Short mmCIF file of C-alpha atoms (C1' of nucleotides) in Angstrom, two decimals:
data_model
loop_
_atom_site.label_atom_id
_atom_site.label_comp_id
_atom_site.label_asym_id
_atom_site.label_seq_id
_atom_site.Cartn_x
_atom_site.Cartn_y
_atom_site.Cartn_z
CA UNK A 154 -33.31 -36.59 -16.72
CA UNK A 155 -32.27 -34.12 -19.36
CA UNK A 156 -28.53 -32.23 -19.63
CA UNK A 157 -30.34 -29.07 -18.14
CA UNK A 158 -31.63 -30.72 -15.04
CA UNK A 159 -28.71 -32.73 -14.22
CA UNK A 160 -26.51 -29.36 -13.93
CA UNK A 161 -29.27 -27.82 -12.33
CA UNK A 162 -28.85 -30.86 -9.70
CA UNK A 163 -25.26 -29.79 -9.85
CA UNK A 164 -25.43 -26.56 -8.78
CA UNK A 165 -27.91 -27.33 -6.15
CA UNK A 166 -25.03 -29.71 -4.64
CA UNK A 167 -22.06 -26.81 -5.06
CA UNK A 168 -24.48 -24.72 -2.80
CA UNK A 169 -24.80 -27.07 -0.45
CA UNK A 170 -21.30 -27.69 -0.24
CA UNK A 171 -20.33 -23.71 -0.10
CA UNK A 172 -22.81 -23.58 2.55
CA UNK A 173 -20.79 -26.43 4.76
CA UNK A 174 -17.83 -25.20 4.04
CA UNK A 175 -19.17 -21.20 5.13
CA UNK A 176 -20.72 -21.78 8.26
CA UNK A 177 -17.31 -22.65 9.67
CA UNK A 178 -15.11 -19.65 8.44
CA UNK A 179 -12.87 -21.01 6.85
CA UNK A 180 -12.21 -24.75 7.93
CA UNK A 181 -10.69 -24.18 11.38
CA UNK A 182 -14.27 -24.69 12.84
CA UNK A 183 -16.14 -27.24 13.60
CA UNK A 184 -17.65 -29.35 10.40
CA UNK A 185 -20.64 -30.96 11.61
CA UNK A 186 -20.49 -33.86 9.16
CA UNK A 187 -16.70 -34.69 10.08
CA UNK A 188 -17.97 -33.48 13.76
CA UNK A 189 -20.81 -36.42 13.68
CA UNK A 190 -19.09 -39.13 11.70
CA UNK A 191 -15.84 -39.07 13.80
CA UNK A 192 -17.89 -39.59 17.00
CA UNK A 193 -20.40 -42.86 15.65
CA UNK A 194 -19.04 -43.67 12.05
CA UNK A 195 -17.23 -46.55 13.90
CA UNK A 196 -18.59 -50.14 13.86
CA UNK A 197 -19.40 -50.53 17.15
CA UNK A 198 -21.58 -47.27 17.58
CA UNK A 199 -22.99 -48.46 14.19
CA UNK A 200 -23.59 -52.21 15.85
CA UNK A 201 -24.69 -50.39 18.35
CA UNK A 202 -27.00 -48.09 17.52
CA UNK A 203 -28.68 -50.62 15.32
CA UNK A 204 -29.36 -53.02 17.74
CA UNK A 205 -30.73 -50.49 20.26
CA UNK A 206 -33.04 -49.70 17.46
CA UNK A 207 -33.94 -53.25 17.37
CA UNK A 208 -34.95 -53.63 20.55
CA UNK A 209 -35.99 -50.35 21.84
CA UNK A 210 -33.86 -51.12 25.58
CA UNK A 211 -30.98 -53.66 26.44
CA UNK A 212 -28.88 -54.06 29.40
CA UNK A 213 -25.11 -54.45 29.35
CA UNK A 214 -24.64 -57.82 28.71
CA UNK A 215 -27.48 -58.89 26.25
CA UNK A 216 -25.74 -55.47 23.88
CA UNK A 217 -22.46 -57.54 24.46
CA UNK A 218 -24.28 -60.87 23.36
CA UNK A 219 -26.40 -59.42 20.31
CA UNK A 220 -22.65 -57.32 19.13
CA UNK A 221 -20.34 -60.61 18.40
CA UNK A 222 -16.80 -59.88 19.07
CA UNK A 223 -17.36 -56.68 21.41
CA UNK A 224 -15.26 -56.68 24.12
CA UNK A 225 -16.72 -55.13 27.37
CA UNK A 226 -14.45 -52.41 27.05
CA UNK A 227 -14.67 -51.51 23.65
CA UNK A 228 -18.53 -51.40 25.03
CA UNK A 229 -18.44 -49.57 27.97
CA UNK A 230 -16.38 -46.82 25.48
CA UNK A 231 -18.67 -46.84 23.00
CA UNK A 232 -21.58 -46.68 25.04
CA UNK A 233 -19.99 -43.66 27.14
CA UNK A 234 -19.48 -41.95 23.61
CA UNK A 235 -23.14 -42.14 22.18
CA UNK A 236 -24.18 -41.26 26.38
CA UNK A 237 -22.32 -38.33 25.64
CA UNK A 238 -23.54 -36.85 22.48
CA UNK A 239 -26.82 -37.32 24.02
CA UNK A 240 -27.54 -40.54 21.42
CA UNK A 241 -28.51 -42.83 24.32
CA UNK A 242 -29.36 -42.90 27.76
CA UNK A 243 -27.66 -45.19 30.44
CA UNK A 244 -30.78 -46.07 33.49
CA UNK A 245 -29.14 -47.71 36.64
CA UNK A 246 -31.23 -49.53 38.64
CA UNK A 247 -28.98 -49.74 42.51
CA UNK A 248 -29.70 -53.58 42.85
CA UNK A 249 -26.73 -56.10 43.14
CA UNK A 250 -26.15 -57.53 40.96
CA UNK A 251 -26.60 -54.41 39.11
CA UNK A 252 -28.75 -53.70 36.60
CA UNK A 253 -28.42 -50.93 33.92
CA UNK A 254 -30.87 -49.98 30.78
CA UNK A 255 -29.62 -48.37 27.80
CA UNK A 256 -31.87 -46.92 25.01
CA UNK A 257 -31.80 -44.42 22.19
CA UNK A 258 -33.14 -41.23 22.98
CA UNK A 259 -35.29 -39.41 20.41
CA UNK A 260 -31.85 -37.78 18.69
CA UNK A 261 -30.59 -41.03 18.53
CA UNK A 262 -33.54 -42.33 16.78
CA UNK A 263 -33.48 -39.80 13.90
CA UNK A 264 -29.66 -40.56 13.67
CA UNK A 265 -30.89 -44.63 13.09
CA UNK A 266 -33.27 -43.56 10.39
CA UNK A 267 -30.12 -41.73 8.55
CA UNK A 268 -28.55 -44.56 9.24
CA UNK A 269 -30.80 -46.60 7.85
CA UNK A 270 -30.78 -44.33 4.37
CA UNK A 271 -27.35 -44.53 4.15
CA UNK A 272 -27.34 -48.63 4.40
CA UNK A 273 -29.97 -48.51 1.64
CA UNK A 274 -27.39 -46.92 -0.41
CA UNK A 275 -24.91 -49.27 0.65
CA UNK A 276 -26.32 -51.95 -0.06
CA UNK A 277 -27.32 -51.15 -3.82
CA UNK A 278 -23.68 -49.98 -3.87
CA UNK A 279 -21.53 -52.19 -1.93
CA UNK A 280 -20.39 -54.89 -5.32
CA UNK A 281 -19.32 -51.95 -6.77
CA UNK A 282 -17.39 -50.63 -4.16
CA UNK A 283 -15.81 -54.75 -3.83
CA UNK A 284 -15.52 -54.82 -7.46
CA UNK A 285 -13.51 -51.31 -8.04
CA UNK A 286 -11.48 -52.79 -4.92
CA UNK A 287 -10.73 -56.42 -6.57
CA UNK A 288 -9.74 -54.23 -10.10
CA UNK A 289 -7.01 -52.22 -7.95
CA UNK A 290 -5.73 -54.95 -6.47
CA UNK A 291 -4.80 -56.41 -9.68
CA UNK A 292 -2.30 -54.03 -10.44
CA UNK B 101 -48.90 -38.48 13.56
CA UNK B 102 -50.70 -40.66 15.83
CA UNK B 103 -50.02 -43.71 18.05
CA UNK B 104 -50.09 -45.66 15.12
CA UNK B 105 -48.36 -44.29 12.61
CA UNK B 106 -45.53 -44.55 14.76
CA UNK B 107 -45.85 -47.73 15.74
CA UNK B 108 -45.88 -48.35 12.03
CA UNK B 109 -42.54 -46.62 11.31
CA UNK B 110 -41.37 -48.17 14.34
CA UNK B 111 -41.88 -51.92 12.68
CA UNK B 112 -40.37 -50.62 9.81
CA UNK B 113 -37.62 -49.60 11.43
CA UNK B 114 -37.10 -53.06 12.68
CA UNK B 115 -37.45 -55.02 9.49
CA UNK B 116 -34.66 -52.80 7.92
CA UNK B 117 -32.38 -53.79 10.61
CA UNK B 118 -33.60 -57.16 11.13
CA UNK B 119 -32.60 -57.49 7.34
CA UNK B 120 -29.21 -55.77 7.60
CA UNK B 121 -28.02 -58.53 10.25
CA UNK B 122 -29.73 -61.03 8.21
CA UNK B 123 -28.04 -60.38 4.72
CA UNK B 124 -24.31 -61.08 7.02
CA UNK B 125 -24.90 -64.17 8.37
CA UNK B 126 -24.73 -64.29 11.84
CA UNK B 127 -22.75 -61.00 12.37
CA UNK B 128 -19.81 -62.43 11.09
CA UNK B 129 -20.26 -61.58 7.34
CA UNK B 130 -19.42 -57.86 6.23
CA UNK B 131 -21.75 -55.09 7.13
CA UNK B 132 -22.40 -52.36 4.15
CA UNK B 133 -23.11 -49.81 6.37
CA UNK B 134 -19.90 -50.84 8.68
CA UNK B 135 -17.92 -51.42 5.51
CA UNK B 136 -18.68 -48.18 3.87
CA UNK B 137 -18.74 -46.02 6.95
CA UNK B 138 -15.31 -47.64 7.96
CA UNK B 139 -13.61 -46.29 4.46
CA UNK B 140 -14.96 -42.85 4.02
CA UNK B 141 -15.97 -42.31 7.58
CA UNK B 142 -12.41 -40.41 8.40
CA UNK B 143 -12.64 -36.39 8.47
CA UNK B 144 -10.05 -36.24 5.49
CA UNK B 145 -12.26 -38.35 3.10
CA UNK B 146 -15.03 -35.84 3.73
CA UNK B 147 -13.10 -33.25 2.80
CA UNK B 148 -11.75 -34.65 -0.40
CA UNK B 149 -15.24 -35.76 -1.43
CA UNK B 150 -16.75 -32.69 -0.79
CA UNK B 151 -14.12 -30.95 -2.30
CA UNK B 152 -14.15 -32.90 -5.73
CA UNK B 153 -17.36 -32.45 -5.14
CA UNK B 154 -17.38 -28.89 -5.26
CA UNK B 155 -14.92 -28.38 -8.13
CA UNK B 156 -15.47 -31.39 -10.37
CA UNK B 157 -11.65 -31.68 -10.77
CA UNK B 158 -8.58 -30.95 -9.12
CA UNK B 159 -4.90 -31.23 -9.18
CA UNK B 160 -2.83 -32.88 -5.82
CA UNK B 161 -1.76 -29.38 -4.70
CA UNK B 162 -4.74 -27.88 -5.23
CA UNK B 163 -6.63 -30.47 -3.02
CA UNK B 164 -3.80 -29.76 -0.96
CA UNK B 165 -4.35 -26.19 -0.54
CA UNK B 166 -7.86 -26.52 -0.09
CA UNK B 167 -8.19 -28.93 2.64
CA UNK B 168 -6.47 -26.54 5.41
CA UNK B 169 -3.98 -29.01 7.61
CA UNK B 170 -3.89 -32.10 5.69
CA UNK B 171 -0.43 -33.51 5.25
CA UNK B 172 1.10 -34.44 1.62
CA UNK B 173 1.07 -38.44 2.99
CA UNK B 174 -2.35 -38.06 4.80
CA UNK B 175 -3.79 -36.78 1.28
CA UNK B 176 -1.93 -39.58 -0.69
CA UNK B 177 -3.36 -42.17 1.74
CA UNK B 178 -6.61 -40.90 1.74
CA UNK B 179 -7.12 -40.42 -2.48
CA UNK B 180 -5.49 -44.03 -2.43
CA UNK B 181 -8.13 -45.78 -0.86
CA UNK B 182 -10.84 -43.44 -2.10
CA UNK B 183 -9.39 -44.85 -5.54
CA UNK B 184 -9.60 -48.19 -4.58
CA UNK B 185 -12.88 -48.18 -3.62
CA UNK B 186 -13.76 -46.58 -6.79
CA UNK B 187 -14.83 -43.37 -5.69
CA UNK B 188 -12.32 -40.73 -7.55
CA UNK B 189 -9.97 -41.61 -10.58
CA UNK B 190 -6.90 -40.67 -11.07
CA UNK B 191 -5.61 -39.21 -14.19
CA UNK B 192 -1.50 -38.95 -14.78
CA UNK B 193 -0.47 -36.60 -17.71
CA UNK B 194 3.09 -37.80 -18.34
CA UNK B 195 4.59 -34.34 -18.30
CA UNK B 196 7.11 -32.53 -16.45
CA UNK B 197 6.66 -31.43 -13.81
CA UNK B 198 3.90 -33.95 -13.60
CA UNK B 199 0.40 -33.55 -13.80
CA UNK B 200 -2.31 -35.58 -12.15
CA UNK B 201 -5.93 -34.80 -11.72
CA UNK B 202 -8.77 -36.05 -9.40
CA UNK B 203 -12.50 -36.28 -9.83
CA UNK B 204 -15.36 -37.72 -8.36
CA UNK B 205 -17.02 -41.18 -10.10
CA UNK B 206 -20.09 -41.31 -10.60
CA UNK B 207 -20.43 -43.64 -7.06
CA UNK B 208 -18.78 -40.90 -5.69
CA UNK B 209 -21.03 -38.29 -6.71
CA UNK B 210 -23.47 -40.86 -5.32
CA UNK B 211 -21.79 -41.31 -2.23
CA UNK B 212 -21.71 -37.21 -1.99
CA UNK B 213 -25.72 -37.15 -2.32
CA UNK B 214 -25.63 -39.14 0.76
CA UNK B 215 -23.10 -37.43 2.65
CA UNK B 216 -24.99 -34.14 2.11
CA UNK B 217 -28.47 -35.72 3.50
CA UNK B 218 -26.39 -36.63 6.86
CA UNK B 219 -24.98 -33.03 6.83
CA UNK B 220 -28.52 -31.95 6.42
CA UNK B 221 -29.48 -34.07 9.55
CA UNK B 222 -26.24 -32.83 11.49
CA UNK B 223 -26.78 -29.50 11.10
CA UNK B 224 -30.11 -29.15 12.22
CA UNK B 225 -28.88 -31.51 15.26
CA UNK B 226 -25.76 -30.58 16.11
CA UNK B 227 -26.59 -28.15 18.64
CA UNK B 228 -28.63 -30.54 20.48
CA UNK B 229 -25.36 -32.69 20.79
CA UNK B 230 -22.95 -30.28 21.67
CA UNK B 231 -25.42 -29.20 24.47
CA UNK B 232 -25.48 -32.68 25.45
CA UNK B 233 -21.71 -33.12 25.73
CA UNK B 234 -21.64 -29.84 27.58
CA UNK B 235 -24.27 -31.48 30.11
CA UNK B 236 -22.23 -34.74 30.16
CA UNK B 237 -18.70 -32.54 30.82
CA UNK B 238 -20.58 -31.03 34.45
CA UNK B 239 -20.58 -34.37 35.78
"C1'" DA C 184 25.58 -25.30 -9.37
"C1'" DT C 185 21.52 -24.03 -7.06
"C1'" DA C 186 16.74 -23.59 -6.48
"C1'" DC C 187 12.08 -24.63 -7.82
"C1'" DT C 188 8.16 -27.50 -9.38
"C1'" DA C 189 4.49 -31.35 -8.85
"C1'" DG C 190 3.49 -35.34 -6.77
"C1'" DG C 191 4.74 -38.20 -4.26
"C1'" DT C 192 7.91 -42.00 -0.53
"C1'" DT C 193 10.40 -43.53 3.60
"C1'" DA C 194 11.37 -43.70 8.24
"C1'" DC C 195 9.87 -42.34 12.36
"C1'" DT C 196 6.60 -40.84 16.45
"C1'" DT C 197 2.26 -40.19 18.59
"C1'" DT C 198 -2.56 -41.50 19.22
"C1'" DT C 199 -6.15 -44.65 19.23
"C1'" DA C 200 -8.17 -49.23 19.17
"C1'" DG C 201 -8.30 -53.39 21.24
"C1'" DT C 202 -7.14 -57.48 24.72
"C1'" DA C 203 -6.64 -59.92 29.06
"C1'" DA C 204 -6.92 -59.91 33.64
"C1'" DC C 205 -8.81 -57.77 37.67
"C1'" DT C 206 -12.64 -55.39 40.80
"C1'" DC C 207 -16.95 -54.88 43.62
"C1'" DA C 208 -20.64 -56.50 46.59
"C1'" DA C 209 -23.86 -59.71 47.65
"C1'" DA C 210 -25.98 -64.60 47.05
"C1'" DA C 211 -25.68 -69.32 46.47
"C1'" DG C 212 -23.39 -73.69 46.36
"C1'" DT C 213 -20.12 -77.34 48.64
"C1'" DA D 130 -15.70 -70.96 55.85
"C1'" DC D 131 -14.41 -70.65 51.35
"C1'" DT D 132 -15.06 -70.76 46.46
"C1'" DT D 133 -17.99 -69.53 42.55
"C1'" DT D 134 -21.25 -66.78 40.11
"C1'" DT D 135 -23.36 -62.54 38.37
"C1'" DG D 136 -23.60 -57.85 36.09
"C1'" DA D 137 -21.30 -54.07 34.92
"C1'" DG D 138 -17.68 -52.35 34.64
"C1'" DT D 139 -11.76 -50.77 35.41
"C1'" DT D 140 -6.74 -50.97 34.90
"C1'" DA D 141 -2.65 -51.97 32.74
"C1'" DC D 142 -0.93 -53.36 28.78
"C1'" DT D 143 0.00 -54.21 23.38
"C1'" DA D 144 -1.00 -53.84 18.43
"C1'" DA D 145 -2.42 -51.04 14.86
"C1'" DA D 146 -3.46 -46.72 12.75
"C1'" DA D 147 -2.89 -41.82 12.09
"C1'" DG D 148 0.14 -38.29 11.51
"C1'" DT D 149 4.94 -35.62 10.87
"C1'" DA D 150 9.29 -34.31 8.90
"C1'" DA D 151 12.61 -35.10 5.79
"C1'" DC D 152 13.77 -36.94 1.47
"C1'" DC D 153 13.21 -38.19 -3.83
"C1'" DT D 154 12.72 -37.55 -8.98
"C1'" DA D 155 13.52 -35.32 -13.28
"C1'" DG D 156 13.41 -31.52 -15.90
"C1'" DT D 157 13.52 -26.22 -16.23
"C1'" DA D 158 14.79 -21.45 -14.98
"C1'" DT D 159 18.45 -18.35 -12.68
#
DNA sequence: ATACTAGGTTACTTTTAGTAACTCAAAAGT
DNA sequence: ACTTTTGAGTTACTAAAAGTAACCTAGTAT
């Protein structure tokens, strides 16, 4: 990549970022990225999320089992959260004991695959990330 | 796209998550995507990358004014671990009044690409969630 | 001598995350 | 007849994190 297409990828991102930064006149609206990440960026959604994308549906206590060191609250919270944002849906079946079904819906789905992108980045990334870390903690 | 196709993408799916949990041993290990979302996840380090990202470089104040409602200490904290993690350097001029300017790294810019893909997926969505919290909120 | 500047700290308060113990209603064991 | 178990949660509490307001430093301009 030559010196004119890298500052043509430049300016492509400075749009982008103007574009953000217009649709919500002038920050006291609603950023959808900072809107989005506040709600799942979290581990649990993440663990989550991930593991309903495993297994397509899980009830309450196999999610608990597959997400080691969940609580049931920290659970039932996050799995209220993602209900709410319309990420997954919560099925009760009026048995006793009872029995309840959670899955992704379709929005949830496409939210895995970003997901998904993003850990691909991680991962290339992540021993950089510890290295610059184990650098600043040396002085 | 047919049945199969996304049955396909659906196994795909899988394997990429099947080999997230597997690179952490047992859940117990670290978790890029958990470990990357965790740092930069926060609504202030959005800002500040998208921000550095917008204007290459920028002095404390100037991030300061920018980022409507962020606190001196919030911004110190924030460009402090975004340093750490090697995402923006820091560059004192030993004048007085001091100087210091802020830039992205080139893992930040990195990091940016990503974080504009997601706001690519969020806006297109973020109606869809809002209508479902709005659903959720009538009972 | 006072005020201003840039770039922060320190000490404090509020909010959020997280834990441990309890609930409900029926079924099964002792 | 009473205790235990089961699934899916609550409630009441504590620890940790986010956030605020006031202060600092060192030189320069008024």
């Amino acid at each position: 990549m030559d010196v004119t297409n890298i500052e043509n990828q430049r300016v492509k991102v400075q749009e982008k970022i103007n574009n953000i930064f217009d649709d919500r006149q002038g920050l006291s609206g609603c950023c959808p990225i900072k809107d989005i990440l506040g709600r799942f960026g979290d581990k649990w959604s993440i663990y989550t999320i991930l593991m309903l994308g495993r297994e397509e549906k899980l009830r309450f206590n196999e999610l608990k089992g597959l997400i080691s060191g969940i609580s049931q609250r920290m659970l039932t919270v996050t799995l209220r959260s993602l209900e709410e944002d319309g990420l997954v849906t919560r099925t009760v079946y009026p048995e006793i004991p009872p029995r309840v079904e959670y899955r992704l819906t379709e929005l949830g789905q496409g939210l895995l695959l970003q997901l998904l992108q993003l850990a691909d980045w991680a991962k290339l990334h992540i021993q950089e990330i510890l290295d610059a870390r184990q650098r600043y903690a040396q002085q």
